[in-house]
Short mmCIF file of C-alpha atoms in Angstrom, two decimals:
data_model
loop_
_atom_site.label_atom_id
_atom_site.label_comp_id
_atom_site.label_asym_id
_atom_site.label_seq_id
_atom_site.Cartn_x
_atom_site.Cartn_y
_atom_site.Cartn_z
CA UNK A 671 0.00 0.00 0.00
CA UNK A 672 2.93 2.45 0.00
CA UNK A 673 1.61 3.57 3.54
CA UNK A 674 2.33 3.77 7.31
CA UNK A 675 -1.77 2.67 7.81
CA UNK A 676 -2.05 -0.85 8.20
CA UNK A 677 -3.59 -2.35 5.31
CA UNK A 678 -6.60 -3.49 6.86
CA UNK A 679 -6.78 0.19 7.94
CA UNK A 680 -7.31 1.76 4.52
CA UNK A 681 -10.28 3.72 4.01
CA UNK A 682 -12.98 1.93 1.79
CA UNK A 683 -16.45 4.21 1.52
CA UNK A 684 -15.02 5.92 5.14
CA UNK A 685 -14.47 2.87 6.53
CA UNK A 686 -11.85 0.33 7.51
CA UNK A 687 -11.15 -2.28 5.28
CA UNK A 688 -11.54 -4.61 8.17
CA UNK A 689 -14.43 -2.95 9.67
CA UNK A 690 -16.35 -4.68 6.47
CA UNK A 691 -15.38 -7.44 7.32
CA UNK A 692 -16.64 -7.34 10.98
CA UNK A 693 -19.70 -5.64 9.42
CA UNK A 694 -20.42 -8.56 7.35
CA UNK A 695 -19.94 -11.14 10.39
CA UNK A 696 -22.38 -8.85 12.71
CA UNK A 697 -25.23 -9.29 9.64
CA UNK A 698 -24.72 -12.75 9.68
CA UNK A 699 -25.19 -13.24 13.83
CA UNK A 700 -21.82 -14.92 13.98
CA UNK A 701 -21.83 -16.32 17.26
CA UNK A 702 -17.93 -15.20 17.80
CA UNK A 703 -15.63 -13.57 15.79
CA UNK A 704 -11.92 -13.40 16.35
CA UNK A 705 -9.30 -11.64 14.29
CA UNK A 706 -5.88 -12.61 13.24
CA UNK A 707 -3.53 -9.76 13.49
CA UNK A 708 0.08 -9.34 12.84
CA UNK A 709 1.63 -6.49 10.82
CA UNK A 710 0.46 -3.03 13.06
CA UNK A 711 -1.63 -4.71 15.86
CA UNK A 712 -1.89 -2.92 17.99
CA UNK A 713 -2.97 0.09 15.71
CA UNK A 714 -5.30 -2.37 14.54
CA UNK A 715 -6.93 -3.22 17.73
CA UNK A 716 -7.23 0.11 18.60
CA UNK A 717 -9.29 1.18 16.09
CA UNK A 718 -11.83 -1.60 17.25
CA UNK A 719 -12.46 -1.47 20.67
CA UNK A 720 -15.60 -3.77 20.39
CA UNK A 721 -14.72 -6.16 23.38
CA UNK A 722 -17.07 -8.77 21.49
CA UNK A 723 -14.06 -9.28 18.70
CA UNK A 724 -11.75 -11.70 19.98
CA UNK A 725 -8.05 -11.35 18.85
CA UNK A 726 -5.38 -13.62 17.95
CA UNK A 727 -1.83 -12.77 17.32
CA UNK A 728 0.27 -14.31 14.09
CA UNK A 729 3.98 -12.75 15.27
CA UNK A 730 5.45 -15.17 12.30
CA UNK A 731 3.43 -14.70 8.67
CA UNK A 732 3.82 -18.31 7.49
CA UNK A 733 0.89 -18.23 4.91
CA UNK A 734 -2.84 -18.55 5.65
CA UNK A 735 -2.85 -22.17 7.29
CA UNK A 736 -0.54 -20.75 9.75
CA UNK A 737 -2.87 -18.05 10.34
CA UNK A 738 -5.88 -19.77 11.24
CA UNK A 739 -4.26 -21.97 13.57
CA UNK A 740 -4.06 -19.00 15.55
CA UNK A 741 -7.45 -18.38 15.67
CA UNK A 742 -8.53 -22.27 17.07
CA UNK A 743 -7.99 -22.06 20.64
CA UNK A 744 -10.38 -19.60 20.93
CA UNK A 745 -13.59 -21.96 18.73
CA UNK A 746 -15.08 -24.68 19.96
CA UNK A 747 -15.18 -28.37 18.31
CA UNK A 748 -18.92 -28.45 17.47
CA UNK A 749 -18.79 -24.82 15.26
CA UNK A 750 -19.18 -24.56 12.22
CA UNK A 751 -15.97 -21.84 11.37
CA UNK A 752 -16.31 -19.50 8.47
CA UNK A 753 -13.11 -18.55 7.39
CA UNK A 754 -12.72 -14.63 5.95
CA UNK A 755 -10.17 -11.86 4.44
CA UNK A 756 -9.28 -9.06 5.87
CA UNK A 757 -8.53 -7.24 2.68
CA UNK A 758 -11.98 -8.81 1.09
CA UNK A 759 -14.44 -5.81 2.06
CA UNK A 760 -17.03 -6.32 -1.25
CA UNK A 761 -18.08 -9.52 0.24
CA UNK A 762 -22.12 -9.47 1.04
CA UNK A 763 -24.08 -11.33 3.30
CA UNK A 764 -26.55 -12.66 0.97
CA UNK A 765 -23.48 -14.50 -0.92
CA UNK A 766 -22.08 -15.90 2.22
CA UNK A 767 -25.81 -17.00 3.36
CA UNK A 768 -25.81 -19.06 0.05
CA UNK A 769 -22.48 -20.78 0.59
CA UNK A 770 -23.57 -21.45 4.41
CA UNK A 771 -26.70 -22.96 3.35
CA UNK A 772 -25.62 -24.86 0.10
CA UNK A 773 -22.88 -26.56 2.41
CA UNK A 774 -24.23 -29.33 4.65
CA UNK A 775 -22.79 -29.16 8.81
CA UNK A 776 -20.56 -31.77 8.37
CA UNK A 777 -18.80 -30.73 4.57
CA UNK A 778 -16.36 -27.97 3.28
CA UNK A 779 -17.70 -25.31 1.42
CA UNK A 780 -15.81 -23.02 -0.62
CA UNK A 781 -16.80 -19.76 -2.29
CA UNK A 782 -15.16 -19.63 -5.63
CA UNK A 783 -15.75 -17.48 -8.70
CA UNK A 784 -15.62 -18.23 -12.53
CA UNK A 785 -12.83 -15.55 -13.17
CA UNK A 786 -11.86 -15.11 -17.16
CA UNK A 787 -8.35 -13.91 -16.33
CA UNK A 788 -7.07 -15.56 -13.12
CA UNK A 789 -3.76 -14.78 -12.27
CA UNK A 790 -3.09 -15.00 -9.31
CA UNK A 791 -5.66 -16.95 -7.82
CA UNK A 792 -5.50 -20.60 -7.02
CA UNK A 793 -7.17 -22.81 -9.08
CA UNK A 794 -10.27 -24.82 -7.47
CA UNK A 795 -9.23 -28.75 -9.14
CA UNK A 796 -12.34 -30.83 -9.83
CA UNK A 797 -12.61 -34.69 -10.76
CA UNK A 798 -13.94 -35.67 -14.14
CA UNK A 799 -17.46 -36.41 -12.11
CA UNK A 800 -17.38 -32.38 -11.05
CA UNK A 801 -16.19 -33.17 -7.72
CA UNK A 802 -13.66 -30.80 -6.20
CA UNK A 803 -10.82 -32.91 -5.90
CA UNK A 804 -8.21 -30.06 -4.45
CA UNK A 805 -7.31 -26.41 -4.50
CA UNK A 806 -3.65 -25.38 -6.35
CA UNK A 807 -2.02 -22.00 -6.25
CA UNK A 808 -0.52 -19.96 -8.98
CA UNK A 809 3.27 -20.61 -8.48
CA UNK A 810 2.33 -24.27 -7.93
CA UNK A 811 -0.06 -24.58 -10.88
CA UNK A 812 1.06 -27.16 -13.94
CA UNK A 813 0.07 -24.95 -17.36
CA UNK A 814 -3.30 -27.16 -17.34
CA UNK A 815 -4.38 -26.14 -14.29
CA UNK A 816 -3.26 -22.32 -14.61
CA UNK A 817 -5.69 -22.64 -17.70
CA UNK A 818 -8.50 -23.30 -15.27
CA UNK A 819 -10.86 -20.40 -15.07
CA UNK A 820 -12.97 -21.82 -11.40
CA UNK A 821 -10.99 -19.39 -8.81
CA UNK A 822 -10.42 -20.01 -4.81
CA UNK A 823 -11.85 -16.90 -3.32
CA UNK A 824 -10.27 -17.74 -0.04
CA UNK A 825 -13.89 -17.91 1.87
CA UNK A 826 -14.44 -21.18 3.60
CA UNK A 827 -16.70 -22.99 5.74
CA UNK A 828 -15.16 -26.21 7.44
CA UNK A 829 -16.08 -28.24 10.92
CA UNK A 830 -14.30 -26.92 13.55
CA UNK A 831 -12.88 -30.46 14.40
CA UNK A 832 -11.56 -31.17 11.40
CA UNK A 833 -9.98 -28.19 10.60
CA UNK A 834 -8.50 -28.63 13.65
CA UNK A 835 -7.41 -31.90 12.60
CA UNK A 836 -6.64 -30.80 8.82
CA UNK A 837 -4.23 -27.76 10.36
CA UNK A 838 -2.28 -29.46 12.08
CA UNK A 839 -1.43 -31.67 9.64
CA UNK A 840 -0.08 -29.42 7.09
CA UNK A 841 3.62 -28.97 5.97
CA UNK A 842 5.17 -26.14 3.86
CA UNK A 843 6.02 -28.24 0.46
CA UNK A 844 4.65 -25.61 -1.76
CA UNK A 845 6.91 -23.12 -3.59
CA UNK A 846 6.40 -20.45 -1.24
CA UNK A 847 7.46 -22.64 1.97
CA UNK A 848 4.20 -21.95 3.46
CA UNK A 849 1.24 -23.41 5.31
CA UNK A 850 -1.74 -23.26 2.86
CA UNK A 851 -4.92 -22.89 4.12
CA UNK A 852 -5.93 -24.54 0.64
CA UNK A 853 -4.44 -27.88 1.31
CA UNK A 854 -6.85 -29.04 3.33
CA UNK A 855 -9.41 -29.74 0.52
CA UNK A 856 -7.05 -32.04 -0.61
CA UNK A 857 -7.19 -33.51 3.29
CA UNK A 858 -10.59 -33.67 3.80
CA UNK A 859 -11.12 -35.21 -0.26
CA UNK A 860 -8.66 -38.11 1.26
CA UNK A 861 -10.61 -38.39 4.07
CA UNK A 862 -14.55 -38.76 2.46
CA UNK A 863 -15.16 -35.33 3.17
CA UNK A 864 -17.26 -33.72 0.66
CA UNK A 865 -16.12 -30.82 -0.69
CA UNK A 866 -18.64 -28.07 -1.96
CA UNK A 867 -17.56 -25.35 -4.01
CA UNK A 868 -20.44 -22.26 -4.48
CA UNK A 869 -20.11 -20.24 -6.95
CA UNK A 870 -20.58 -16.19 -6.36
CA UNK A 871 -22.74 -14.35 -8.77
CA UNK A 872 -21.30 -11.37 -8.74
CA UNK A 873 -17.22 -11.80 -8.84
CA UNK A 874 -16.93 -8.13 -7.12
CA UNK A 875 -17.90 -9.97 -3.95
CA UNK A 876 -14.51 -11.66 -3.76
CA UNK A 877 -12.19 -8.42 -4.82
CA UNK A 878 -9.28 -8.58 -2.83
CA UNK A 879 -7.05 -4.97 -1.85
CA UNK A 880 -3.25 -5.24 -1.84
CA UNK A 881 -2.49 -1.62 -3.95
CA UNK A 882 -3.70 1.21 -3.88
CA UNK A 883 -4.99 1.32 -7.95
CA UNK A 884 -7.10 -1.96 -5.85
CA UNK A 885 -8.97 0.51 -3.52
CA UNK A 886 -9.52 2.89 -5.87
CA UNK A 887 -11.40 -0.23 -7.67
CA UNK A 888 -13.18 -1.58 -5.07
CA UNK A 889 -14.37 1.78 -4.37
CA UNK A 890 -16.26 2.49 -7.44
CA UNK A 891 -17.65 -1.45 -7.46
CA UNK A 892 -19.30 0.02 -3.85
CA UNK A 893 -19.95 3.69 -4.46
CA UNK A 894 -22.07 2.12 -7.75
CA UNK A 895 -24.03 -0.68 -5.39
CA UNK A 896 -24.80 2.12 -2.62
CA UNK A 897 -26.15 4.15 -5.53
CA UNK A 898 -28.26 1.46 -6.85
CA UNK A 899 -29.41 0.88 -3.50
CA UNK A 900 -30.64 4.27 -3.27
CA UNK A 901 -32.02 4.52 -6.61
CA UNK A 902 -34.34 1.13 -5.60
CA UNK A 903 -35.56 3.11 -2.16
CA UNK A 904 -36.96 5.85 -4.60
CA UNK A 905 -34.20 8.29 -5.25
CA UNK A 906 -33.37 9.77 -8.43
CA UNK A 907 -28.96 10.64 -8.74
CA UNK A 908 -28.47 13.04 -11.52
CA UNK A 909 -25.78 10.97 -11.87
CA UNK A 910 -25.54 7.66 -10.13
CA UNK A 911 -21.43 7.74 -10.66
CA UNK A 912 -20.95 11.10 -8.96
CA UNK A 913 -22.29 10.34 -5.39
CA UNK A 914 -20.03 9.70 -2.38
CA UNK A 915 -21.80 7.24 0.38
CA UNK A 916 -19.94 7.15 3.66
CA UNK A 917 -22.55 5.06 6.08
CA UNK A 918 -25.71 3.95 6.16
CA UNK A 919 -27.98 6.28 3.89
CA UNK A 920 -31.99 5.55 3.87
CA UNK A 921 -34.50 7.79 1.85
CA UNK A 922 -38.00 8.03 0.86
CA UNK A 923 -39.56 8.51 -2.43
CA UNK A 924 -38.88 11.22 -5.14
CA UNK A 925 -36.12 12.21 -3.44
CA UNK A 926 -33.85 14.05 -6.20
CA UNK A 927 -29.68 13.69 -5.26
CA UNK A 928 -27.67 16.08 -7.81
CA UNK A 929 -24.09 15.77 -8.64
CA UNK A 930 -20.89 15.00 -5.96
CA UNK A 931 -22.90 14.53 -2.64
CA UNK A 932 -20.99 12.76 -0.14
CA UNK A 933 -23.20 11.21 2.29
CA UNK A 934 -21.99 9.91 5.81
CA UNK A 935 -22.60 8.00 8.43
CA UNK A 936 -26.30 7.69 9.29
CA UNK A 937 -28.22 9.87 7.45
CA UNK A 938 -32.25 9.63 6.91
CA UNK A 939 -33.62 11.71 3.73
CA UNK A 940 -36.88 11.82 3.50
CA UNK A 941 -40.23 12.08 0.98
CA UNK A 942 -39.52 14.24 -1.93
CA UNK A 943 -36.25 15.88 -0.42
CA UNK A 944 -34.23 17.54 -2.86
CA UNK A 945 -30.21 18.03 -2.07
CA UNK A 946 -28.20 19.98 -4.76
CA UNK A 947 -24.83 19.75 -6.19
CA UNK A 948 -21.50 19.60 -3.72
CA UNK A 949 -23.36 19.37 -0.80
CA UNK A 950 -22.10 17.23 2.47
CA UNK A 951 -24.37 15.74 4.55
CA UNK A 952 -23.67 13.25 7.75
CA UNK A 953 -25.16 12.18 10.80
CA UNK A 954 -28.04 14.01 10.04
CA UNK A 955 -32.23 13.26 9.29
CA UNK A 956 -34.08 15.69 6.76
CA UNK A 957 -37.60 15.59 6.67
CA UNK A 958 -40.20 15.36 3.96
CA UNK A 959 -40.29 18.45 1.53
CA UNK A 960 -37.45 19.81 2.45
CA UNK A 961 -34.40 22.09 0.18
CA UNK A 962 -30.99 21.69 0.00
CA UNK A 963 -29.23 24.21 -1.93
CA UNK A 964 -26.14 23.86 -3.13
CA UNK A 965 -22.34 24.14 -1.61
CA UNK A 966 -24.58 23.42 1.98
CA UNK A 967 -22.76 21.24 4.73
CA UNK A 968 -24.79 19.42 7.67
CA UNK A 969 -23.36 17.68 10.13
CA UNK A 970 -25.25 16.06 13.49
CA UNK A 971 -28.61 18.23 12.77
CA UNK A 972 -31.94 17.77 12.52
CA UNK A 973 -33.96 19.60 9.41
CA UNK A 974 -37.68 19.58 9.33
CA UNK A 975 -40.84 19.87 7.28
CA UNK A 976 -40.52 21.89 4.08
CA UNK A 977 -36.93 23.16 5.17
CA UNK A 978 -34.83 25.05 3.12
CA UNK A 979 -31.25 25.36 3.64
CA UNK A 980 -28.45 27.46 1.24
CA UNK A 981 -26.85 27.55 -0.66
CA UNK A 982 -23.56 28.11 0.83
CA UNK A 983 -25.19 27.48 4.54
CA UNK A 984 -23.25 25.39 7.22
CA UNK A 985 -25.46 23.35 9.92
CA UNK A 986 -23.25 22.59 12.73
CA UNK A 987 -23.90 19.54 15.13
CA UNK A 988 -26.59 20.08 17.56
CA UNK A 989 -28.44 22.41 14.85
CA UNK A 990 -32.77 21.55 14.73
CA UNK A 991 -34.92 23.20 12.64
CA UNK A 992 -38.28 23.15 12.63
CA UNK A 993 -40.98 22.50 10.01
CA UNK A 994 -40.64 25.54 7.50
CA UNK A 995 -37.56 26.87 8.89
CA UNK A 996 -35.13 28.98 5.88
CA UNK A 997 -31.18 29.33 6.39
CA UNK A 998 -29.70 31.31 3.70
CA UNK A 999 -26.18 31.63 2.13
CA UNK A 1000 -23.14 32.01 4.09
CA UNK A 1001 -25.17 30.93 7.60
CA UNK A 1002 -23.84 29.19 10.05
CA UNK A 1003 -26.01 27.33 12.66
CA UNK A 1004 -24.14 25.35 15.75
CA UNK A 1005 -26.51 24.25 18.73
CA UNK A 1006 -29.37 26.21 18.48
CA UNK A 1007 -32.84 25.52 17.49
CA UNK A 1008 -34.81 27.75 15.05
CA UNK A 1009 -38.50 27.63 15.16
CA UNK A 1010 -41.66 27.26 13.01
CA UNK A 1011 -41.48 29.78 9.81
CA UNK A 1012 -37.86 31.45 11.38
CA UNK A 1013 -35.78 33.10 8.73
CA UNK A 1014 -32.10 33.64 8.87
CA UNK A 1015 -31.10 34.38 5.44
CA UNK A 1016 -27.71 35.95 5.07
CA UNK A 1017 -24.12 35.95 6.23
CA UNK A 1018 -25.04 35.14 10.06
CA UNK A 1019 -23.41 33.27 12.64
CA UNK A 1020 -26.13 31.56 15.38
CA UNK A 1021 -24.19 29.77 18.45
CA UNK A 1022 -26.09 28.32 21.50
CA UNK A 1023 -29.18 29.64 20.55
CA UNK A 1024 -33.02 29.18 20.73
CA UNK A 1025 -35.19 31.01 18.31
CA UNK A 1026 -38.54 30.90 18.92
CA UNK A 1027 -41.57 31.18 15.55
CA UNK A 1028 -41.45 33.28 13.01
CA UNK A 1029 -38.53 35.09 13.82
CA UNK A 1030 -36.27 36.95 11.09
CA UNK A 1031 -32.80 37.34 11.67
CA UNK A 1032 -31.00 40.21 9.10
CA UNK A 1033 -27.94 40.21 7.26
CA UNK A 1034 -24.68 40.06 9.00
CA UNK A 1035 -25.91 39.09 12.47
CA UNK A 1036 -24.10 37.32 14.92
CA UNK A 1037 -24.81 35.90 18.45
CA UNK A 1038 -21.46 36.51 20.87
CA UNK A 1039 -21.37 33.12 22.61
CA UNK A 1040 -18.03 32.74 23.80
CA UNK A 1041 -16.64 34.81 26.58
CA UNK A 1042 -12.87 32.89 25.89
CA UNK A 1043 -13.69 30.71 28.37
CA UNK A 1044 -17.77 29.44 28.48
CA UNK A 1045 -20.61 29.19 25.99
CA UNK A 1046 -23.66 31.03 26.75
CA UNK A 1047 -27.46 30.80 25.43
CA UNK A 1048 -29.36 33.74 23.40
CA UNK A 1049 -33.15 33.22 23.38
CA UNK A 1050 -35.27 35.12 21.08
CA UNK A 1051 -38.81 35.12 21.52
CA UNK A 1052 -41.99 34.28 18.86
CA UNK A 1053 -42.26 37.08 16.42
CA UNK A 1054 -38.63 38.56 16.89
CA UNK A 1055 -37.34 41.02 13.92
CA UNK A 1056 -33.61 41.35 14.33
CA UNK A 1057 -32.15 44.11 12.08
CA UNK A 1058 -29.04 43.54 10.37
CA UNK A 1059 -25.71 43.97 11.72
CA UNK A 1060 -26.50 43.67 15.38
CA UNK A 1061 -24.66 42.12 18.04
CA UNK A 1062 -26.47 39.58 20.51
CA UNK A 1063 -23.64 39.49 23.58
CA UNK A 1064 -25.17 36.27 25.52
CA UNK A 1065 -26.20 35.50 28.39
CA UNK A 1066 -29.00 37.91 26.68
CA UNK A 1067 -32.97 37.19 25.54
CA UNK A 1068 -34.75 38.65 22.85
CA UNK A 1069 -38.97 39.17 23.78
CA UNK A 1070 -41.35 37.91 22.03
CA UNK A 1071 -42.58 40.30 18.96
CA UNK A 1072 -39.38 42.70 19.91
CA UNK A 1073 -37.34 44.52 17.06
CA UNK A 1074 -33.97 45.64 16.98
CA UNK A 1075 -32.18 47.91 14.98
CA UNK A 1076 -30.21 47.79 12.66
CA UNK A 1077 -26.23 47.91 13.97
CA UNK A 1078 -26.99 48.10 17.41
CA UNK A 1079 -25.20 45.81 20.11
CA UNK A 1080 -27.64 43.91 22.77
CA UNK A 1081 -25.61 43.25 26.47
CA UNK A 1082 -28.99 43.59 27.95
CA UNK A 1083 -32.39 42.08 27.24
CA UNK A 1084 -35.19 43.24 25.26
CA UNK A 1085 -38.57 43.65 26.15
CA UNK A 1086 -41.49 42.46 24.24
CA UNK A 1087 -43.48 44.57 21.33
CA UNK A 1088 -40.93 46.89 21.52
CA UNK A 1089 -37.81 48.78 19.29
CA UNK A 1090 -34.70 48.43 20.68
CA UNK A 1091 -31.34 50.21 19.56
CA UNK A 1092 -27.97 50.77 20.63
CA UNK A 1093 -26.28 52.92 18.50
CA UNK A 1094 -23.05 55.71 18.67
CA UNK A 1095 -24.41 59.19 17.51
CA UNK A 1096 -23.46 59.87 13.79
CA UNK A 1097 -20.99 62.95 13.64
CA UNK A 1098 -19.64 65.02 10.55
CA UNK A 1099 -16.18 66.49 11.06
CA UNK A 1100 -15.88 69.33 8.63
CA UNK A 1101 -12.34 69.91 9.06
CA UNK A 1102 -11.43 66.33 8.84
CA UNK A 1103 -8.75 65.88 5.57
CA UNK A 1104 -8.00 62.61 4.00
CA UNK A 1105 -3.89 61.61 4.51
CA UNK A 1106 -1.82 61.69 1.27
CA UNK A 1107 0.71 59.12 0.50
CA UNK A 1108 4.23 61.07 1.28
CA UNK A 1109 6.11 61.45 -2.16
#
């Protein structure tokens, strides 16, 4: 990978590689899961802190028989053990579910893939009958068998006792001088074990990561499955291959996505919602109706009914809006709550602040929240008008139906149904003379 980030590390769609993988084990109610580790563990460990994940260390990488050995003490005899990559993040449940269920308690199953251009890839060996007689790797392949096309994809399903059994029985007489995980189809062939080999449907499932031009593969194959996902649940993409999604993204119907959205981590869009082009959105719900304009970021907030939101407008986390609610261009919104109908349109900054119904913020407003050392709350009652330019120094409430002027600075409340203003008296200085640049 060209990288201090341990591979399983590498970002796919935001997330680990390996957190994909643990993904995928969670949907299928694995009863334990344990993780063989080596290169960067305990960076890798770290970064899942899931005390249900069981770990096993590899300190000597002696190839992939090796590796699972590791992982035995920790699995009981009667389990069935499913055996995953790391590195093998495309992988869904549904195609695991078939190989599970195609592959009787007591057999091997093996996922393979009918791949036109294998190399690489050991080659799954079958009997003239169709029975899978063994599993051979690339470097060990005779030019027959390279020619075969039916690929290991590494995913296996074995009895825990006999791959107990199987493991310790292999030796390294391979040209790599490794313990291959693949020679125990040949083991459990000589021992009346059937062997079933499932084949994917989709060969993306199996797509394995070791370079970076890899991820940038694998990337695209999930970026387009998201989108397709989304386009089923009743969205329409402007264009399906220009959309980011980081998480888990649900929607409603007629919801319209345009171009380079990056969605992330949970994020609920619903009925008829319509998000416009270069807009980031994460962690956040928007409700039916509802406008995003473009160049608008959200992040932890909750939008409401018939919404509208840009362009160029930042929702901080902590940010709610209710039903109706308009934030304009170059607004930024961070843990406050804006009422039914409230308006803040233009170039305004609202910290730690409650507005109340109807209210209408002006142009170039800000609320002072930060004394250097504390946050403090502005509350601004049903009805408010707040001129443009002004100053809200908090601690400080705004009454209910109150105006204020235009430039002034509030320190101290205002009263309802009434005009406030703080203002410096305008002067004219007659004698005043512009300075001249010395020559």
């Amino acid at each position: 990978m060209r990288s201090d980030i341990p591979k399983v590390l590498q970002p796919l769609a935001g997330k680990p590689l390996l957190g994909h993988v643990l993904e995928l084990c969670a949907a299928l109610s694995a009863q334990q899961t344990v993780v063989v580790y080596g290169h960067g563990g305990d960076t890798v460990q770290a970064a899942f802190p899931d005390p249900s994940v069981r770990w096993a260390l590899q300190s000597q990488q002696l190839g992939t028989g090796h590796a699972v050995q590791q992982a035995m003490p920790d699995i009981d005899d009667g389990h069935r053990v499913l055996i995953l990559c790391g590195d093998v993040p495309l992988l869904r449940p549904e195609t695991v579910d078939r190989l599970l269920v195609k592959t009787r308690p007591d057999s091997v199953g093996v996922l393979t893939v009918d791949m036109p251009a294998p190399y690489g890839y050991g080659r799954i060996v079958r009997a003239d009958d169709g029975t899978v007689t063994g599993i051979v790797e690339q470097k060990d392949a005779s030019p027959a068998e390279a020619a075969i096309t039916e690929i290991n994809s590494g995913v296996f399903v074995v009895p825990a006792a006999n791959l107990r059994e199987w493991l310790s029985a292999l030796k390294p007489q391979n040209a790599q001088g490794e313990f291959y995980l693949t020679d125990i189809v040949g083991m459990a062939v000589a021992d009346s074990v059937s062997v079933q080999a499932v084949l994917a449907n989709d060969p993306d499932d199996i797509m394995g990561i070791n370079d970076r031009v890899q991820l940038a593969a694998a990337e695209r194959v999930f970026q387009r499955r998201a989108a397709e996902q989304l386009m089923r649940a009743g969205a329409r993409l402007a264009d399906p291959a220009r959309i980011d999604i980081r998480g888990q993204v649900t929607c409603g119907r007629d919801v319209f996505i345009d171009v380079n959205a990056v969605l992330a981590g949970d994020v609920h869009i619903g009925d008829r919602v319509t998000i416009g082009p270069n807009c980031v959105i994460s962690d956040s719900a928007i409700a039916d109706d509802s406008q995003v304009l473009s160049h608008c970021v959200v992040d932890n907030a909750q939008v409401g009914n018939a919404c509208t939101i840009g362009p160029f407008a930042r929702l901080r986390p902590g940010t709610e809006l209710a039903q109706q609610a308009k934030v304009g261009n170059f607004v930024e919104i961070k843990k406050s709550q804006v009422g039914i109908g409230s308006k803040v349109n233009h170039l305004t900054y609202i910290g730690d602040a409650t507005l109340g119904d109807n209210v209408n913020v002006g142009a170039g407003t800000i609320t002072c929240n930060y004394d250097g050392a504390n946050k403090h709350q502005t509350i601004i009652g049903d009805g408010a008008f707040i001129g443009s330019g002004v100053e809200l120094v908090a601690p400080v409430e705004v009454g209910s139906g109150a105006t204020i002027g235009a430039g002034s600075t509030l320190t101290k409340s205002a009263p309802d149904d009434k005009l406030t203003l703080e203002r410096a008296r305008q002067k004219t200085l007659d004698s005043w003379q512009r300075p001249e640049k010395k020559k």
